[in-house]
Coordinates of C-alpha atoms in Angstrom, one line a residue:
Chain E
X1499 CA 0.3 126.5 67.6
X1500 CA 0.5 129.7 69.6
X1501 CA 2.3 132.8 68.3
X1502 CA 4.7 132.5 71.3
X1503 CA 5.6 128.9 70.4
X1504 CA 6.3 130.0 66.8
X1505 CA 8.7 132.7 68.1
X1506 CA 6.9 135.5 66.2
X1507 CA 7.9 139.0 67.1
X1508 CA 6.3 142.4 66.1
X1509 CA 8.5 144.7 64.1
X1510 CA 6.1 147.3 62.4
X1511 CA 5.9 151.0 63.4
X1512 CA 2.6 151.5 61.6
X1513 CA -0.8 149.8 61.3
X1514 CA -2.2 150.9 58.0
X1515 CA -4.5 148.0 57.0
X1516 CA -5.0 144.3 57.4
X1517 CA -4.3 143.6 53.7
X1518 CA -0.6 143.8 54.3
X1519 CA -0.5 141.8 57.5
X1520 CA 0.1 138.1 57.6
X1521 CA -2.2 135.7 59.4
X1522 CA 0.5 135.3 62.1
X1523 CA 0.8 139.1 62.6
X1524 CA -3.0 139.4 63.0
X1525 CA -3.0 136.5 65.5
X1526 CA -0.1 138.2 67.3
X1527 CA -2.1 141.4 67.8
X1528 CA -5.2 139.4 69.0
X1529 CA -3.0 137.4 71.5
X1530 CA -1.5 140.7 72.7
X1531 CA -5.0 142.1 73.1
X1532 CA -5.8 139.2 75.5
X1533 CA -3.1 140.4 77.8
X1534 CA -4.3 144.0 77.6
X1535 CA -7.9 143.1 78.2
X1536 CA -6.9 141.7 81.5
X1537 CA -5.5 145.1 82.5
X1538 CA -9.0 146.4 82.7
X1539 CA -9.8 143.9 85.5
X1540 CA -6.9 145.0 87.7
X1541 CA -7.2 147.3 90.7
X1542 CA -5.1 149.8 88.9
X1543 CA -6.3 149.9 85.3
X1544 CA -3.2 151.6 84.0
X1545 CA 0.2 150.4 83.0
X1546 CA 3.3 152.4 82.3
X1547 CA 4.0 150.8 78.9
X1548 CA 4.0 154.1 76.9
X1549 CA 4.9 156.5 79.7
X1550 CA 6.5 159.6 78.3
X1551 CA 5.1 159.0 74.8
X1552 CA 2.8 161.5 73.1
X1553 CA -0.1 160.4 71.0
X1554 CA -1.9 162.7 68.6
X1555 CA -5.5 161.8 67.7
X1556 CA -5.8 163.5 64.3
X1557 CA -9.4 163.1 63.1
X1558 CA -10.2 164.9 59.9
X1559 CA -13.5 163.2 59.7
X1560 CA -15.9 163.3 62.7
X1561 CA -15.8 160.3 65.0
X1562 CA -16.6 160.0 68.7
X1563 CA -16.4 156.3 69.5
X1564 CA -13.1 155.5 67.7
X1565 CA -11.4 158.6 68.9
X1566 CA -12.5 158.1 72.6
X1567 CA -11.5 154.4 72.4
X1568 CA -8.0 155.3 71.2
X1569 CA -7.9 158.1 73.8
X1570 CA -8.8 155.8 76.7
X1571 CA -6.4 153.1 75.4
X1572 CA -3.6 155.7 75.4
X1573 CA -4.5 156.8 78.9
X1574 CA -4.4 153.2 80.1
X1575 CA -0.9 152.9 78.7
X1576 CA 0.2 156.2 80.4
X1577 CA 0.7 158.1 77.1
X1578 CA -0.1 161.7 76.8
X1579 CA -2.9 162.5 74.3
X1580 CA -3.9 165.5 72.3
X1581 CA -6.9 165.5 70.1
X1582 CA -7.1 167.5 66.8
X1583 CA -10.3 167.4 64.9
X1584 CA -11.2 168.8 61.5
X1585 CA -12.8 171.9 62.8
X1586 CA -9.8 172.8 65.1
X1587 CA -7.1 171.9 62.6
X1588 CA -5.5 174.3 60.1
X1589 CA -6.6 172.0 57.2
X1590 CA -9.6 174.2 57.0
X1591 CA -7.2 177.1 56.4
X1592 CA -5.6 175.4 53.4
X1593 CA -2.6 173.7 55.1
X1594 CA -1.7 170.5 53.3
X1595 CA -1.9 167.2 55.2
X1596 CA 1.8 166.7 55.0
X1597 CA 2.6 170.1 56.4
X1598 CA 0.1 169.6 59.3
X1599 CA 1.7 166.3 60.0
X1600 CA 5.2 167.6 59.9
X1601 CA 4.2 170.2 62.4
X1602 CA 2.9 167.5 64.7
X1603 CA 6.2 165.7 64.3
X1604 CA 8.1 168.8 65.2
X1605 CA 6.2 168.7 68.5
X1606 CA 7.7 165.2 69.0
X1607 CA 4.5 163.3 68.7
X1608 CA 5.4 159.6 68.9
X1609 CA 2.2 158.1 67.6
X1610 CA -0.3 159.6 65.1
X1611 CA -3.8 158.1 65.0
X1612 CA -5.3 159.3 61.7
X1613 CA -8.9 159.4 60.5
X1614 CA -9.1 160.9 57.0
X1615 CA -11.5 161.0 54.1
X1616 CA -9.0 159.9 51.5
X1617 CA -7.9 156.4 50.9
X1618 CA -4.2 156.1 51.4
X1619 CA -3.8 159.1 53.7
X1620 CA -2.3 157.0 56.5
X1621 CA 0.1 155.3 54.2
X1622 CA 1.2 158.7 52.7
X1623 CA 2.1 159.9 56.2
X1624 CA 3.7 156.7 57.4
X1625 CA 6.1 156.7 54.5
X1626 CA 7.2 160.3 55.3
X1627 CA 7.3 160.4 59.0
X1628 CA 9.3 158.6 61.7
X1629 CA 6.2 158.8 63.9
X1630 CA 4.1 155.6 64.2
X1631 CA 1.0 156.0 62.2
X1632 CA -2.2 154.1 63.1
X1633 CA -5.0 154.2 60.5
X1634 CA -8.3 154.9 62.2
X1635 CA -10.1 154.9 58.9
X1636 CA -9.1 156.3 55.5
X1637 CA -12.0 156.9 53.1
X1638 CA -13.6 153.7 51.9
X1639 CA -10.2 151.9 52.1
X1640 CA -9.5 150.3 55.5
X1641 CA -10.3 150.6 59.2
X1642 CA -7.9 148.0 60.7
X1643 CA -8.6 148.4 64.4
X1644 CA -12.4 147.9 63.9
X1645 CA -11.8 144.7 62.0
X1646 CA -9.3 143.5 64.6
X1647 CA -11.8 144.1 67.4
X1648 CA -14.4 142.2 65.3
X1649 CA -12.0 139.3 64.9
X1650 CA -11.1 139.4 68.6
X1651 CA -14.8 139.3 69.6
X1652 CA -15.5 136.4 67.3
X1653 CA -12.5 134.5 68.6
X1654 CA -13.4 135.2 72.2
X1655 CA -17.0 134.0 71.8
X1656 CA -16.4 131.1 69.4
X1657 CA -12.8 130.2 70.4
X1658 CA -11.8 130.1 66.7
X1659 CA -12.2 132.0 63.4
X1660 CA -11.0 129.4 60.9
X1661 CA -14.0 127.5 59.4
X1662 CA -16.7 129.9 60.6
X1663 CA -19.0 131.5 58.0
X1664 CA -19.5 135.2 58.4
X1665 CA -22.1 137.4 56.7
X1666 CA -21.3 141.0 56.3
X1667 CA -24.5 142.8 55.5
X1668 CA -25.3 146.2 54.2
X1669 CA -23.3 149.1 52.8
X1670 CA -20.2 147.3 51.5
X1671 CA -19.3 149.6 48.7
X1672 CA -18.5 152.5 50.9
X1673 CA -17.3 150.5 53.9
X1674 CA -13.7 150.5 55.1
X1675 CA -14.9 148.3 57.9
X1676 CA -16.1 145.7 55.4
X1677 CA -12.8 145.8 53.5
X1678 CA -10.7 145.3 56.6
X1679 CA -13.0 142.6 57.8
X1680 CA -12.8 140.7 54.5
X1681 CA -9.0 140.8 54.5
X1682 CA -8.7 139.7 58.1
X1683 CA -11.4 137.0 58.0
X1684 CA -10.1 135.4 54.9
X1685 CA -6.5 135.4 56.1
X1686 CA -7.6 133.6 59.3
X1687 CA -9.5 131.0 57.4
X1688 CA -13.2 132.1 57.7
X1689 CA -15.7 132.0 54.8
X1690 CA -17.3 135.3 54.0
X1691 CA -20.6 136.2 52.3
X1692 CA -21.5 139.8 51.5
X1693 CA -25.1 140.6 51.5
X1694 CA -26.9 143.7 50.3
X1695 CA -28.5 145.4 47.3
X1696 CA -26.5 145.0 44.1
X1697 CA -25.8 148.8 44.0
X1698 CA -24.0 148.5 47.4
X1699 CA -22.6 145.0 46.9
X1700 CA -21.1 144.9 43.4
X1701 CA -19.9 141.7 41.9
X1702 CA -16.2 142.9 41.8
X1703 CA -15.9 142.0 45.4
X1704 CA -15.9 138.3 44.4
X1705 CA -12.3 138.9 43.2
X1706 CA -11.3 139.2 46.8
X1707 CA -12.4 135.6 47.5
X1708 CA -15.8 136.2 49.0
X1709 CA -19.3 135.1 48.0
X1710 CA -22.1 137.5 47.3
X1711 CA -25.8 137.3 47.9
X1712 CA -28.6 139.7 47.4
X1713 CA -31.1 137.6 49.3
X1714 CA -30.6 137.9 53.1
X1715 CA -33.2 135.2 54.0
X1716 CA -31.2 132.5 52.2
X1717 CA -28.0 133.5 54.0
X1718 CA -29.1 134.0 57.6
X1719 CA -29.7 130.3 58.4
X1720 CA -26.3 129.3 57.1
X1721 CA -23.9 131.6 59.1
X1722 CA -22.1 131.7 62.4
X1723 CA -21.7 135.5 62.6
X1724 CA -23.6 138.4 61.1
X1725 CA -21.8 141.7 61.0
X1726 CA -24.3 144.5 60.2
X1727 CA -22.9 147.7 58.7
X1728 CA -24.4 151.0 59.3
X1729 CA -26.1 152.6 56.3
X1730 CA -23.9 155.7 55.8
X1731 CA -26.4 158.3 54.9
X1732 CA -23.7 160.9 54.8
X1733 CA -21.7 159.2 52.0
X1734 CA -24.6 158.1 49.8
X1735 CA -26.2 159.7 46.9
X1736 CA -29.9 158.9 46.4
X1737 CA -29.5 156.5 43.5
X1738 CA -27.9 153.7 45.5
X1739 CA -31.1 152.5 47.0
X1740 CA -34.7 153.6 46.9
X1741 CA -35.2 154.5 50.5
X1742 CA -34.5 153.6 54.1
X1743 CA -37.9 151.9 54.5
X1744 CA -37.2 149.8 51.4
X1745 CA -33.7 148.9 52.7
X1746 CA -35.1 147.7 56.1
X1747 CA -37.8 145.7 54.3
X1748 CA -35.2 143.9 52.1
X1749 CA -32.1 143.7 54.3
X1750 CA -32.8 144.9 57.8
X1751 CA -32.3 142.4 60.6
X1752 CA -35.8 142.5 61.9
X1753 CA -36.9 140.3 64.9
X1754 CA -38.7 138.0 62.4
X1755 CA -35.6 137.6 60.4
X1756 CA -33.5 137.0 63.5
X1757 CA -35.5 133.8 64.1
X1758 CA -33.8 132.4 60.9
X1759 CA -30.4 132.5 62.6
X1760 CA -28.7 129.6 64.3
X1761 CA -29.1 130.0 68.1
X1762 CA -25.3 130.4 68.6
X1763 CA -24.9 132.9 65.7
X1764 CA -23.3 136.1 66.9
X1765 CA -24.8 139.5 65.9
X1766 CA -22.2 142.2 65.5
X1767 CA -22.4 145.9 64.5
X1768 CA -19.5 148.4 64.5
X1769 CA -21.9 151.2 65.7
X1770 CA -23.4 153.7 65.9
X1771 CA -26.5 151.6 65.2
X1772 CA -29.5 153.0 63.4
X1773 CA -32.2 151.2 65.4
X1774 CA -35.1 150.2 63.2
X1775 CA -33.0 150.6 60.0
X1776 CA -30.3 147.9 59.7
X1777 CA -31.3 146.2 63.0
X1778 CA -34.4 146.1 65.2
X1779 CA -34.1 147.4 68.7
X1780 CA -34.9 144.0 70.3
X1781 CA -32.4 142.2 68.2
X1782 CA -29.6 144.8 69.0
X1783 CA -30.3 144.3 72.7
X1784 CA -30.9 140.5 72.5
X1785 CA -28.9 137.6 73.8
X1786 CA -27.1 136.9 70.5
X1787 CA -25.9 140.5 70.2
X1788 CA -22.3 141.1 71.1
X1789 CA -22.3 144.8 70.2
X1790 CA -21.2 146.0 73.6
X1791 CA -18.5 143.3 73.9
X1792 CA -17.2 144.8 70.7
X1793 CA -16.8 148.2 72.4
X1794 CA -15.0 146.7 75.4
X1795 CA -12.8 144.6 73.2
X1796 CA -12.0 147.6 71.0
X1797 CA -10.2 149.2 74.0
X1798 CA -8.1 146.1 74.5
X1799 CA -7.3 145.8 70.8
X1800 CA -6.3 149.4 70.5
X1801 CA -4.1 149.1 73.6
X1802 CA -2.3 146.2 71.9
X1803 CA -1.9 148.1 68.7
X1804 CA -0.6 151.3 70.4
X1805 CA 1.7 149.2 72.6
X1806 CA 3.1 147.3 69.6
X1807 CA 3.5 150.1 67.1
X1808 CA 4.4 152.8 69.6
X1809 CA 6.7 150.6 71.7
X1810 CA 9.3 149.7 69.1
X1811 CA 12.3 151.7 68.2
X1812 CA 11.7 154.0 65.2
Chain H
X443 CA 13.0 131.3 71.8
X444 CA 16.7 131.7 72.4
X445 CA 17.1 128.7 74.6
X446 CA 16.6 126.4 71.6
X447 CA 19.4 127.9 69.6
X448 CA 22.5 125.8 69.1
X449 CA 25.0 126.1 71.9
X450 CA 28.3 127.5 70.7
X451 CA 31.5 125.6 71.3
X452 CA 32.6 128.0 73.9
X453 CA 29.6 127.2 76.1
X454 CA 30.5 125.9 79.6
X455 CA 28.0 123.8 81.5
X456 CA 27.6 125.1 85.0
X457 CA 24.4 123.2 86.1
X458 CA 23.1 120.0 84.5
X459 CA 19.6 118.7 84.8
X460 CA 20.0 116.9 88.1
X461 CA 21.8 119.9 89.6
X462 CA 18.9 122.1 88.6
X463 CA 16.5 119.7 90.4
X464 CA 18.7 119.7 93.5
X465 CA 18.9 123.5 93.5
X466 CA 15.1 123.9 93.2
X467 CA 14.5 121.3 95.8
X468 CA 16.7 123.2 98.2
X469 CA 14.9 126.5 97.4
X470 CA 11.6 124.7 98.1
X471 CA 13.0 123.8 101.6
X472 CA 14.1 127.3 102.2
X473 CA 10.7 128.7 101.2
X474 CA 9.0 126.3 103.7
X475 CA 11.4 127.4 106.4
X476 CA 10.9 131.1 105.9
X477 CA 7.1 131.0 105.4
X478 CA 5.3 129.2 108.2
X479 CA 1.9 130.0 106.6
X480 CA 2.3 128.4 103.2
X481 CA -1.3 129.0 102.3
X482 CA -0.6 132.7 102.0
X483 CA 2.3 132.1 99.6
X484 CA 2.0 132.5 95.8
X485 CA 4.9 131.5 93.5
X486 CA 4.6 134.0 90.6
X487 CA 6.8 133.1 87.6
X488 CA 8.0 135.6 85.0
X489 CA 7.4 134.0 81.5
X490 CA 8.4 131.8 80.2
X491 CA 11.2 130.0 82.1
X492 CA 10.3 131.7 85.4
X493 CA 6.9 130.0 85.1
X494 CA 8.4 126.6 84.6
X495 CA 10.7 127.1 87.6
X496 CA 7.8 128.3 89.8
X497 CA 5.8 125.2 88.9
X498 CA 8.8 122.9 89.7
X499 CA 9.3 124.6 93.1
X500 CA 5.6 124.3 93.8
X501 CA 5.8 120.6 93.0
X502 CA 8.7 120.1 95.5
X503 CA 6.8 122.0 98.2
X504 CA 3.7 119.9 97.7
X505 CA 5.8 116.7 97.8
X506 CA 7.5 117.8 101.0
X507 CA 4.6 119.3 102.9
X508 CA 1.7 117.5 101.3
X509 CA 0.0 120.8 100.7
X510 CA -1.0 122.6 97.5
X511 CA 0.7 125.9 96.9
X512 CA -0.6 128.7 94.7
X513 CA 1.2 129.7 91.5
X514 CA 0.8 132.7 89.2
X515 CA 2.2 134.5 86.2
X516 CA 3.6 138.0 86.1
X517 CA 4.2 139.4 82.6
X518 CA 6.5 142.4 83.0
X519 CA 6.3 143.6 79.3
X520 CA 3.9 146.4 80.2
X521 CA 6.0 147.6 83.0
X522 CA 9.5 147.7 81.5
X523 CA 11.5 150.9 81.4
X524 CA 13.0 150.5 77.9
X525 CA 10.0 151.5 75.8
X526 CA 10.9 152.5 72.3
X527 CA 14.4 151.0 72.3
X528 CA 13.7 147.6 70.9
X529 CA 13.4 146.9 67.2
X530 CA 11.1 143.8 67.8
X531 CA 8.6 143.0 70.5
X532 CA 7.8 139.6 71.9
X533 CA 4.3 138.5 72.8
X534 CA 2.8 139.9 75.9
X535 CA 0.9 137.5 78.1
X536 CA -1.8 138.2 80.7
X537 CA -0.6 138.2 84.3
X538 CA -2.5 135.8 86.5
X539 CA -2.4 136.2 90.3
X540 CA -4.8 134.9 92.9
X541 CA -6.7 137.9 94.1
X542 CA -6.9 139.7 96.4
X543 CA -3.2 140.0 97.1
X544 CA -3.7 141.6 100.5
X545 CA -2.2 139.4 103.3
X546 CA -0.3 137.3 100.8
X547 CA 3.4 136.7 100.3
X548 CA 4.2 136.9 96.6
X549 CA 7.5 135.1 95.6
X550 CA 8.7 136.4 92.2
X551 CA 10.4 133.5 90.4
X552 CA 12.8 134.0 87.4
X553 CA 15.6 132.0 85.8
X554 CA 18.5 134.6 85.8
X555 CA 18.9 137.7 88.0
X556 CA 21.1 140.2 86.3
X557 CA 20.5 144.0 86.4
X558 CA 17.4 143.7 88.5
X559 CA 15.3 145.7 86.0
X560 CA 13.0 142.9 85.3
X561 CA 12.4 142.3 89.0
X562 CA 11.6 146.0 89.5
X563 CA 9.1 145.8 86.6
X564 CA 7.6 142.7 88.2
X565 CA 7.2 144.5 91.6
X566 CA 5.5 147.3 89.7
X567 CA 3.2 144.9 88.0
X568 CA 2.3 143.2 91.3
X569 CA 1.3 146.5 92.9
X570 CA -1.1 147.2 90.1
X571 CA -3.1 144.1 91.3
X572 CA -3.0 145.0 95.0
X573 CA -0.8 145.3 98.1
X574 CA 0.7 142.0 99.2
X575 CA 2.1 141.7 102.7
X576 CA 5.5 140.7 101.4
X577 CA 7.3 140.3 98.1
X578 CA 10.2 137.9 97.9
X579 CA 12.5 136.8 95.1
X580 CA 13.7 133.4 94.0
X581 CA 16.1 132.9 91.1
X582 CA 17.9 129.9 89.6
X583 CA 21.0 131.9 88.8
X584 CA 22.4 135.1 90.2
X585 CA 25.0 136.4 87.9
X586 CA 25.7 139.8 89.6
X587 CA 25.9 143.2 87.9
X588 CA 22.9 144.8 89.6
X589 CA 21.8 148.2 88.4
X590 CA 19.2 148.6 91.1
X591 CA 19.1 147.9 94.9
X592 CA 17.6 144.4 94.6
X593 CA 18.8 141.2 96.2
X594 CA 17.3 137.7 95.9
X595 CA 15.9 135.8 98.9
X596 CA 16.5 132.4 97.4
X597 CA 19.3 131.5 94.9
X598 CA 20.0 128.3 93.1
X599 CA 23.5 129.2 92.2
X600 CA 25.7 132.3 92.3
X601 CA 27.7 132.6 89.1
X602 CA 30.4 135.2 88.8
X603 CA 30.3 136.6 85.3
X604 CA 31.6 139.5 83.3
X605 CA 28.9 141.6 81.7
X606 CA 29.9 140.5 78.2
X607 CA 29.2 136.9 79.1
X608 CA 25.9 135.3 78.3
X609 CA 23.9 132.8 80.3
X610 CA 21.8 130.2 78.5
X611 CA 19.1 128.3 80.5
X612 CA 17.3 125.4 79.0
X613 CA 14.4 124.2 81.1
X614 CA 10.9 122.9 80.3
X615 CA 9.2 123.4 77.0
X616 CA 11.0 121.7 74.1
X617 CA 14.3 121.5 75.9
X618 CA 15.6 117.9 75.3
X619 CA 18.6 118.5 77.5
X620 CA 18.1 120.7 80.5
X621 CA 21.0 122.8 81.9
X622 CA 22.6 126.1 82.4
X623 CA 25.7 127.3 80.4
X624 CA 27.9 130.3 80.4
X625 CA 29.1 131.6 77.1
X626 CA 32.2 133.8 77.0
X627 CA 32.4 136.4 74.2

């Protein structure tokens, strides 16, 4: 049954995470993204959906691809965009997050896209501001648009999500991408196995309803999708794993390991990839890789999210 | 969708199923008359009832002329002028038009013509795909109260209304009983 036939409508001003969304709401966003993906094929790749609206990209943590993806999505929707990054913001001068945000609101910003190092930062602002708040990553908590574009890519390539078996491999403990993916995949009926060293994939995750494995070679032949996460050098202290070479030997998707995969298994990665660490170059560029489709779909998904959250009355 | 809601007791039937069929068959004849080169014509429906109506008209044209006629979909959601005023948003669907549009006649098809704002948005959407030779407009019901300088080329029925009236169209989908009703407030 389609979301249209069910008569579902969108009524949220914020996108904070996938945990609080229903399966129907997630599907609604993916269906909306279908329509926006098609805009990219038009002669004029721009629609007036958010004309006159102002979007503030407020990135306290560094990010290029997520920020530019939101920026291009906003341009395609005819919104005006300003970018504020950690180094240019007054946060470095001691202003509180709330004061900075209230200043942005005083400028009549309609949509705030927030990347922040603390879990719950987006929710904190969403509860205090009339502005639509889109979480572009808050600490190790959630990164909903990344998970939505992953779900969109799986659905596009495999025509469904329910019943598929997805392995998320790597740095789960610190990964907001993993958390959002777990919530979204389980809600849409997929089976999820987390793979990595026990220091990065602790047993507590089983409470979420996923399986855990520390042996990648057992998992690879079983799955329909592998989602490789970047090893986040910048977040990790030394004790989590012995070394990069050791990680690659035990958990890297080398070209030898890739032969264990089913031929139709999709290989995904949220980027930026560390070639030769979590994935071999030939595998990243191979036929099963949908890494660049993820980038294209990210634009469509973010257009859908901005249109939905930014387009309703607040 | 609102066309499946119960009809209130004050609803007055203005077109029944057979009358809708007759109106659409007449529109099909008028389209044939006005467009000698039917191969360049595309009937582009506005979801969801406009789509259904476009397909019915296309069916009549094919039956009369023994020629296939192109159909398409124009979703106007991205081109509306009331952004930020609605508390809930319906699903947006991808527009589908045969490309390129250059040299074609695009006939916008919708169920009810009222303020004209939806049609303006549809014209805007069409121009983002290209530059057709002509754009025409076919509607099942014209209820008046235009807010923009727009007039239909093909009309199923003109229905004088007051702006507080509502028009309910049931066609296609799960509609068991097709028809058009006016509801006085």
